[in-house]
Amino acid sequence: PFSHEYIVAPPSLTVAATKMNLFYIGVDNPVSISVPGIAKENIRPSISAGSISSDPNSRGNWIVRVPTGTRKAVISASADYQGQMMNMGSAEFRVKKVPDPVAEIAGLVQGSIEKNTLLAASAIIPEMKDFEFDLYFRVVSFKMITIIGGDLVQKNARGNRFTEDMNSIIKNARRKQKFFFQNIQATGPDGTTRSLNPINLEIK
């Protein structure tokens, strides 16, 4: 009788970043890894840069973290296929730093503002615009500049909140008086310090 030997190709690996097709530095990047016909718990992934660990909030999914300076990361996976561990393939992802947030006061970057609204805000808030991840930047310092009686007045602050001197100046501000918030520095989840956009406001 004739004997035939069939070599069955292993199923292909599918790796998908559940947020988008790239990884961001310094944040938890959720990843779905699957191989048709193989249970997720039997898949053993690895990554060329950074770390990959099981997602405690989503069984069978993974969390990728990539370090500063990384430009690309390759995820490979092996699995028990027909009784032996086999390499199921790999997938390459681009790596980017988290984009800069937009510094705002009471939701404004520029324009006119009521004095009471400015006093009530009393802080600079870094907002992530149209960004998939829920993360937070922390403003560490900034400068407020205005003109009083023809003189340029500058006040510095640590953190994101207005100082007492700043609030006092704003309380005594006149209509059309301009306030410039500059040198806004913020740190993000990747540990780097970013220089954010200035904010230019005028009292109504």
Short mmCIF file of N, CA and C in Angstrom, two decimals, residues 56-201:
data_model
loop_
_atom_site.label_atom_id
_atom_site.label_comp_id
_atom_site.label_asym_id
_atom_site.label_seq_id
_atom_site.Cartn_x
_atom_site.Cartn_y
_atom_site.Cartn_z
N PRO A 56 -4.33 41.82 33.62
CA PRO A 56 -5.15 41.33 34.74
C PRO A 56 -6.64 41.62 34.57
N ASN A 57 -6.97 42.56 33.70
CA ASN A 57 -8.37 42.95 33.51
C ASN A 57 -9.02 42.32 32.28
N SER A 58 -8.25 41.55 31.53
CA SER A 58 -8.80 40.95 30.31
C SER A 58 -8.10 39.63 30.04
N ARG A 59 -8.75 38.55 30.39
CA ARG A 59 -8.15 37.24 30.28
C ARG A 59 -7.74 36.94 28.84
N GLY A 60 -6.51 36.47 28.69
CA GLY A 60 -6.03 36.10 27.37
C GLY A 60 -5.43 37.25 26.58
N ASN A 61 -5.52 38.45 27.12
CA ASN A 61 -4.90 39.60 26.46
C ASN A 61 -3.64 40.02 27.21
N TRP A 62 -2.92 40.97 26.64
CA TRP A 62 -1.60 41.30 27.14
C TRP A 62 -1.40 42.81 27.23
N ILE A 63 -0.41 43.19 28.05
CA ILE A 63 -0.04 44.60 28.19
C ILE A 63 1.42 44.74 27.77
N VAL A 64 1.67 45.66 26.85
CA VAL A 64 3.03 45.93 26.38
C VAL A 64 3.48 47.29 26.90
N ARG A 65 4.72 47.34 27.40
CA ARG A 65 5.34 48.61 27.77
C ARG A 65 6.68 48.69 27.06
N VAL A 66 6.93 49.83 26.43
CA VAL A 66 8.19 50.01 25.70
C VAL A 66 8.96 51.18 26.29
N PRO A 67 10.30 51.07 26.36
CA PRO A 67 11.11 52.10 27.01
C PRO A 67 11.42 53.27 26.09
N THR A 68 11.86 54.36 26.69
CA THR A 68 12.28 55.54 25.95
C THR A 68 13.41 55.19 24.99
N GLY A 69 13.37 55.75 23.80
CA GLY A 69 14.41 55.50 22.81
C GLY A 69 14.08 54.39 21.84
N THR A 70 12.98 53.69 22.08
CA THR A 70 12.58 52.58 21.19
C THR A 70 11.86 53.13 19.97
N ARG A 71 12.20 52.60 18.79
CA ARG A 71 11.53 53.04 17.56
C ARG A 71 10.61 51.97 16.99
N LYS A 72 10.92 50.72 17.28
CA LYS A 72 10.05 49.65 16.83
C LYS A 72 10.14 48.49 17.81
N ALA A 73 9.11 47.68 17.85
CA ALA A 73 9.08 46.51 18.73
C ALA A 73 8.46 45.35 17.95
N VAL A 74 9.07 44.18 18.10
CA VAL A 74 8.58 42.99 17.43
C VAL A 74 8.04 42.01 18.46
N ILE A 75 6.79 41.63 18.31
CA ILE A 75 6.20 40.62 19.19
C ILE A 75 6.25 39.27 18.47
N SER A 76 6.83 38.29 19.15
CA SER A 76 6.86 36.92 18.64
C SER A 76 6.08 36.04 19.60
N ALA A 77 5.62 34.91 19.11
CA ALA A 77 4.86 34.01 19.98
C ALA A 77 5.12 32.56 19.60
N SER A 78 5.17 31.74 20.63
CA SER A 78 5.24 30.29 20.43
C SER A 78 4.03 29.68 21.12
N ALA A 79 3.68 28.46 20.70
CA ALA A 79 2.51 27.79 21.28
C ALA A 79 2.66 26.29 21.13
N ASP A 80 1.94 25.57 21.99
CA ASP A 80 1.91 24.11 21.90
C ASP A 80 1.02 23.73 20.72
N TYR A 81 1.65 23.25 19.66
CA TYR A 81 0.91 22.88 18.45
C TYR A 81 1.18 21.42 18.13
N GLN A 82 0.14 20.61 18.20
CA GLN A 82 0.24 19.17 17.94
C GLN A 82 1.33 18.51 18.78
N GLY A 83 1.36 18.92 20.06
CA GLY A 83 2.26 18.28 21.01
C GLY A 83 3.66 18.84 21.08
N GLN A 84 3.96 19.85 20.32
CA GLN A 84 5.29 20.43 20.42
C GLN A 84 5.22 21.96 20.36
N MET A 85 6.20 22.60 21.02
CA MET A 85 6.25 24.06 21.02
C MET A 85 6.76 24.54 19.67
N MET A 86 6.00 25.42 19.05
CA MET A 86 6.38 25.92 17.74
C MET A 86 6.31 27.44 17.71
N ASN A 87 7.20 28.02 16.91
CA ASN A 87 7.17 29.45 16.68
C ASN A 87 6.00 29.77 15.76
N MET A 88 5.10 30.62 16.23
CA MET A 88 3.89 30.92 15.47
C MET A 88 4.01 32.18 14.62
N GLY A 89 5.16 32.83 14.67
CA GLY A 89 5.35 34.02 13.86
C GLY A 89 5.60 35.26 14.69
N SER A 90 5.62 36.39 14.04
CA SER A 90 5.91 37.65 14.72
C SER A 90 5.18 38.80 14.03
N ALA A 91 5.10 39.90 14.72
CA ALA A 91 4.47 41.11 14.18
C ALA A 91 5.24 42.32 14.66
N GLU A 92 5.48 43.26 13.76
CA GLU A 92 6.26 44.46 14.08
C GLU A 92 5.35 45.66 14.27
N PHE A 93 5.67 46.46 15.28
CA PHE A 93 4.89 47.66 15.59
C PHE A 93 5.81 48.87 15.65
N ARG A 94 5.31 49.99 15.16
CA ARG A 94 6.01 51.26 15.34
C ARG A 94 5.87 51.71 16.79
N VAL A 95 6.85 52.47 17.25
CA VAL A 95 6.81 52.99 18.62
C VAL A 95 6.96 54.51 18.56
N LYS A 96 6.10 55.20 19.27
CA LYS A 96 6.16 56.66 19.32
C LYS A 96 6.07 57.15 20.76
N LYS A 97 6.55 58.37 20.97
CA LYS A 97 6.33 58.99 22.27
C LYS A 97 4.90 59.52 22.33
N VAL A 98 4.38 59.60 23.53
CA VAL A 98 3.04 60.16 23.72
C VAL A 98 3.06 61.62 23.25
N PRO A 99 2.07 62.06 22.47
CA PRO A 99 2.07 63.45 22.00
C PRO A 99 1.93 64.44 23.15
N ASP A 100 2.36 65.66 22.89
CA ASP A 100 2.24 66.71 23.90
C ASP A 100 0.77 67.02 24.16
N PRO A 101 0.43 67.27 25.41
CA PRO A 101 -0.93 67.74 25.70
C PRO A 101 -1.06 69.21 25.34
N VAL A 102 -2.28 69.70 25.36
CA VAL A 102 -2.55 71.12 25.12
C VAL A 102 -2.81 71.78 26.47
N ALA A 103 -2.01 72.79 26.80
CA ALA A 103 -2.21 73.52 28.05
C ALA A 103 -3.40 74.47 27.91
N GLU A 104 -4.30 74.42 28.89
CA GLU A 104 -5.50 75.26 28.86
C GLU A 104 -5.77 75.86 30.23
N ILE A 105 -6.45 76.98 30.22
CA ILE A 105 -7.01 77.57 31.44
C ILE A 105 -8.50 77.77 31.19
N ALA A 106 -9.32 77.14 31.99
CA ALA A 106 -10.78 77.20 31.81
C ALA A 106 -11.17 76.82 30.39
N GLY A 107 -10.45 75.87 29.83
CA GLY A 107 -10.76 75.39 28.48
C GLY A 107 -10.26 76.27 27.36
N LEU A 108 -9.50 77.30 27.69
CA LEU A 108 -9.03 78.25 26.68
C LEU A 108 -7.52 78.20 26.50
N VAL A 109 -7.11 78.45 25.25
CA VAL A 109 -5.69 78.61 24.93
C VAL A 109 -5.41 80.08 24.64
N GLN A 110 -6.40 80.76 24.12
CA GLN A 110 -6.30 82.19 23.86
C GLN A 110 -7.71 82.78 23.80
N GLY A 111 -7.76 84.12 23.86
CA GLY A 111 -9.05 84.78 23.75
C GLY A 111 -9.43 85.56 24.99
N SER A 112 -10.68 85.98 25.04
CA SER A 112 -11.18 86.78 26.15
C SER A 112 -11.77 85.89 27.24
N ILE A 113 -11.64 86.36 28.48
CA ILE A 113 -12.13 85.58 29.62
C ILE A 113 -12.62 86.53 30.71
N GLU A 114 -13.68 86.14 31.39
CA GLU A 114 -14.15 86.91 32.54
C GLU A 114 -13.14 86.79 33.67
N LYS A 115 -12.96 87.87 34.40
CA LYS A 115 -12.01 87.85 35.52
C LYS A 115 -12.37 86.76 36.52
N ASN A 116 -13.65 86.66 36.86
CA ASN A 116 -14.08 85.65 37.84
C ASN A 116 -13.84 84.23 37.34
N THR A 117 -13.97 84.04 36.03
CA THR A 117 -13.72 82.71 35.46
C THR A 117 -12.25 82.35 35.58
N LEU A 118 -11.39 83.32 35.32
CA LEU A 118 -9.95 83.10 35.44
C LEU A 118 -9.56 82.79 36.88
N LEU A 119 -10.15 83.53 37.81
CA LEU A 119 -9.86 83.29 39.24
C LEU A 119 -10.40 81.94 39.69
N ALA A 120 -11.56 81.57 39.19
CA ALA A 120 -12.14 80.28 39.58
C ALA A 120 -11.32 79.12 39.04
N ALA A 121 -10.77 79.30 37.84
CA ALA A 121 -9.94 78.23 37.26
C ALA A 121 -8.66 78.09 38.07
N SER A 122 -7.94 79.18 38.21
CA SER A 122 -6.76 79.27 39.08
C SER A 122 -5.72 78.17 38.85
N ALA A 123 -5.71 77.59 37.64
CA ALA A 123 -4.76 76.51 37.37
C ALA A 123 -4.64 76.28 35.87
N ILE A 124 -3.51 75.72 35.48
CA ILE A 124 -3.29 75.30 34.10
C ILE A 124 -3.53 73.80 34.02
N ILE A 125 -4.36 73.38 33.09
CA ILE A 125 -4.70 71.96 32.93
C ILE A 125 -4.18 71.45 31.59
N PRO A 126 -3.35 70.39 31.60
CA PRO A 126 -2.90 69.80 30.34
C PRO A 126 -3.91 68.79 29.82
N GLU A 127 -4.46 69.04 28.65
CA GLU A 127 -5.50 68.18 28.09
C GLU A 127 -4.95 67.38 26.91
N MET A 128 -5.27 66.08 26.88
CA MET A 128 -4.91 65.23 25.76
C MET A 128 -6.06 65.26 24.76
N LYS A 129 -5.82 65.84 23.60
CA LYS A 129 -6.87 66.01 22.60
C LYS A 129 -6.90 64.81 21.64
N ASP A 130 -8.07 64.20 21.51
CA ASP A 130 -8.28 63.10 20.55
C ASP A 130 -7.23 62.01 20.71
N PHE A 131 -6.96 61.63 21.96
CA PHE A 131 -5.96 60.59 22.23
C PHE A 131 -6.65 59.39 22.85
N GLU A 132 -6.29 58.20 22.37
CA GLU A 132 -6.99 56.98 22.75
C GLU A 132 -6.79 56.58 24.21
N PHE A 133 -5.64 56.93 24.76
CA PHE A 133 -5.30 56.44 26.09
C PHE A 133 -5.73 57.41 27.17
N ASP A 134 -6.10 56.87 28.32
CA ASP A 134 -6.48 57.68 29.46
C ASP A 134 -5.23 57.90 30.32
N LEU A 135 -4.58 59.03 30.14
CA LEU A 135 -3.37 59.29 30.90
C LEU A 135 -3.31 60.77 31.27
N TYR A 136 -2.37 61.11 32.14
CA TYR A 136 -2.36 62.45 32.71
C TYR A 136 -0.95 63.02 32.71
N PHE A 137 -0.82 64.25 32.26
CA PHE A 137 0.42 65.01 32.40
C PHE A 137 0.30 65.93 33.61
N ARG A 138 1.43 66.20 34.23
CA ARG A 138 1.45 67.06 35.42
C ARG A 138 2.28 68.30 35.13
N VAL A 139 1.66 69.46 35.24
CA VAL A 139 2.38 70.72 35.06
C VAL A 139 3.28 70.94 36.28
N VAL A 140 4.56 71.17 36.03
CA VAL A 140 5.51 71.33 37.15
C VAL A 140 5.91 72.78 37.37
N SER A 141 5.78 73.63 36.34
CA SER A 141 6.12 75.04 36.51
C SER A 141 5.59 75.86 35.33
N PHE A 142 5.41 77.16 35.59
CA PHE A 142 5.01 78.08 34.52
C PHE A 142 5.26 79.51 34.96
N LYS A 143 5.14 80.43 34.02
CA LYS A 143 5.35 81.85 34.29
C LYS A 143 4.12 82.63 33.82
N MET A 144 3.70 83.61 34.62
CA MET A 144 2.62 84.52 34.22
C MET A 144 3.20 85.90 33.99
N ILE A 145 2.85 86.51 32.86
CA ILE A 145 3.35 87.84 32.51
C ILE A 145 2.16 88.76 32.23
N THR A 146 2.23 89.98 32.75
CA THR A 146 1.22 90.99 32.45
C THR A 146 1.87 92.37 32.55
N ILE A 147 1.13 93.39 32.19
CA ILE A 147 1.64 94.76 32.27
C ILE A 147 0.76 95.55 33.23
N ILE A 148 1.41 96.17 34.22
CA ILE A 148 0.70 96.97 35.22
C ILE A 148 1.34 98.35 35.26
N GLY A 149 0.56 99.38 34.96
CA GLY A 149 1.08 100.74 34.97
C GLY A 149 2.26 100.94 34.05
N GLY A 150 2.26 100.25 32.95
CA GLY A 150 3.35 100.39 31.98
C GLY A 150 4.56 99.51 32.27
N ASP A 151 4.53 98.81 33.39
CA ASP A 151 5.66 97.96 33.76
C ASP A 151 5.34 96.49 33.49
N LEU A 152 6.33 95.77 33.01
CA LEU A 152 6.19 94.34 32.78
C LEU A 152 6.33 93.60 34.11
N VAL A 153 5.34 92.82 34.46
CA VAL A 153 5.36 92.07 35.72
C VAL A 153 5.38 90.57 35.40
N GLN A 154 6.32 89.86 36.01
CA GLN A 154 6.43 88.42 35.80
C GLN A 154 6.36 87.70 37.14
N LYS A 155 5.60 86.62 37.18
CA LYS A 155 5.48 85.79 38.37
C LYS A 155 5.67 84.33 37.98
N ASN A 156 6.43 83.63 38.79
CA ASN A 156 6.69 82.21 38.54
C ASN A 156 5.92 81.33 39.51
N ALA A 157 5.55 80.16 39.05
CA ALA A 157 4.82 79.21 39.90
C ALA A 157 5.40 77.82 39.74
N ARG A 158 5.39 77.08 40.85
CA ARG A 158 5.72 75.66 40.82
C ARG A 158 4.40 74.90 40.87
N GLY A 159 4.31 73.84 40.08
CA GLY A 159 3.05 73.13 40.00
C GLY A 159 2.15 73.79 38.97
N ASN A 160 0.86 73.44 39.00
CA ASN A 160 -0.05 73.96 37.97
C ASN A 160 -0.98 75.05 38.47
N ARG A 161 -0.93 75.36 39.77
CA ARG A 161 -1.89 76.32 40.32
C ARG A 161 -1.29 77.72 40.42
N PHE A 162 -2.18 78.72 40.30
CA PHE A 162 -1.76 80.11 40.44
C PHE A 162 -1.28 80.35 41.87
N THR A 163 -0.27 81.19 42.02
CA THR A 163 0.20 81.56 43.35
C THR A 163 -0.70 82.66 43.93
N GLU A 164 -0.52 82.95 45.20
CA GLU A 164 -1.30 84.03 45.82
C GLU A 164 -1.04 85.36 45.12
N ASP A 165 0.23 85.61 44.77
CA ASP A 165 0.57 86.85 44.06
C ASP A 165 -0.16 86.93 42.71
N MET A 166 -0.20 85.82 42.00
CA MET A 166 -0.90 85.79 40.71
C MET A 166 -2.38 86.09 40.88
N ASN A 167 -3.00 85.44 41.85
CA ASN A 167 -4.44 85.67 42.09
C ASN A 167 -4.72 87.11 42.49
N SER A 168 -3.81 87.69 43.27
CA SER A 168 -3.98 89.08 43.70
C SER A 168 -3.91 90.03 42.50
N ILE A 169 -2.98 89.76 41.59
CA ILE A 169 -2.86 90.59 40.38
C ILE A 169 -4.10 90.46 39.51
N ILE A 170 -4.60 89.24 39.38
CA ILE A 170 -5.78 89.01 38.55
C ILE A 170 -7.01 89.70 39.15
N LYS A 171 -7.13 89.65 40.49
CA LYS A 171 -8.27 90.31 41.15
C LYS A 171 -8.32 91.80 40.85
N ASN A 172 -7.14 92.41 40.73
CA ASN A 172 -7.06 93.85 40.49
C ASN A 172 -6.93 94.20 39.01
N ALA A 173 -7.10 93.22 38.16
CA ALA A 173 -6.94 93.45 36.72
C ALA A 173 -8.06 94.33 36.16
N ARG A 174 -7.74 95.06 35.11
CA ARG A 174 -8.71 95.91 34.43
C ARG A 174 -9.18 95.24 33.13
N ARG A 175 -10.29 95.76 32.60
CA ARG A 175 -10.77 95.26 31.31
C ARG A 175 -9.69 95.46 30.25
N LYS A 176 -9.58 94.49 29.37
CA LYS A 176 -8.62 94.48 28.26
C LYS A 176 -7.18 94.19 28.71
N GLN A 177 -6.97 94.01 30.02
CA GLN A 177 -5.62 93.67 30.47
C GLN A 177 -5.27 92.26 29.99
N LYS A 178 -4.07 92.11 29.48
CA LYS A 178 -3.64 90.83 28.92
C LYS A 178 -2.78 90.06 29.91
N PHE A 179 -2.96 88.74 29.89
CA PHE A 179 -2.16 87.84 30.71
C PHE A 179 -1.55 86.76 29.81
N PHE A 180 -0.25 86.60 29.95
CA PHE A 180 0.47 85.61 29.14
C PHE A 180 1.06 84.54 30.06
N PHE A 181 0.69 83.32 29.81
CA PHE A 181 1.22 82.19 30.60
C PHE A 181 2.20 81.44 29.71
N GLN A 182 3.46 81.46 30.11
CA GLN A 182 4.53 80.93 29.27
C GLN A 182 5.44 79.97 30.04
N ASN A 183 6.40 79.41 29.31
CA ASN A 183 7.36 78.45 29.91
C ASN A 183 6.64 77.36 30.70
N ILE A 184 5.55 76.87 30.14
CA ILE A 184 4.77 75.83 30.83
C ILE A 184 5.46 74.49 30.65
N GLN A 185 5.90 73.91 31.75
CA GLN A 185 6.62 72.64 31.73
C GLN A 185 5.74 71.56 32.36
N ALA A 186 5.71 70.40 31.72
CA ALA A 186 4.88 69.30 32.23
C ALA A 186 5.60 67.97 32.06
N THR A 187 5.38 67.07 32.99
CA THR A 187 5.95 65.72 32.89
C THR A 187 4.83 64.73 32.60
N GLY A 188 5.17 63.73 31.78
CA GLY A 188 4.19 62.73 31.38
C GLY A 188 4.52 61.36 31.90
N PRO A 189 3.77 60.35 31.47
CA PRO A 189 3.98 58.98 31.96
C PRO A 189 5.30 58.37 31.52
N ASP A 190 5.93 58.95 30.48
CA ASP A 190 7.23 58.43 30.05
C ASP A 190 8.38 59.05 30.82
N GLY A 191 8.05 59.98 31.75
CA GLY A 191 9.07 60.58 32.61
C GLY A 191 9.77 61.78 32.01
N THR A 192 9.49 62.11 30.76
CA THR A 192 10.14 63.26 30.14
C THR A 192 9.40 64.54 30.47
N THR A 193 10.13 65.65 30.42
CA THR A 193 9.53 66.97 30.65
C THR A 193 9.27 67.62 29.30
N ARG A 194 8.07 68.10 29.11
CA ARG A 194 7.68 68.72 27.84
C ARG A 194 7.45 70.22 28.04
N SER A 195 7.81 71.00 27.03
CA SER A 195 7.47 72.42 27.00
C SER A 195 6.16 72.57 26.24
N LEU A 196 5.14 73.07 26.91
CA LEU A 196 3.81 73.14 26.31
C LEU A 196 3.55 74.52 25.69
N ASN A 197 2.43 74.60 25.00
CA ASN A 197 2.03 75.83 24.31
C ASN A 197 1.77 76.96 25.30
N PRO A 198 2.03 78.21 24.90
CA PRO A 198 1.66 79.34 25.76
C PRO A 198 0.16 79.57 25.74
N ILE A 199 -0.33 80.28 26.75
CA ILE A 199 -1.75 80.64 26.84
C ILE A 199 -1.82 82.16 26.94
N ASN A 200 -2.58 82.78 26.05
CA ASN A 200 -2.70 84.23 26.01
C ASN A 200 -4.16 84.64 26.21
N LEU A 201 -4.43 85.32 27.32
CA LEU A 201 -5.81 85.67 27.66
C LEU A 201 -5.95 87.17 27.89
#
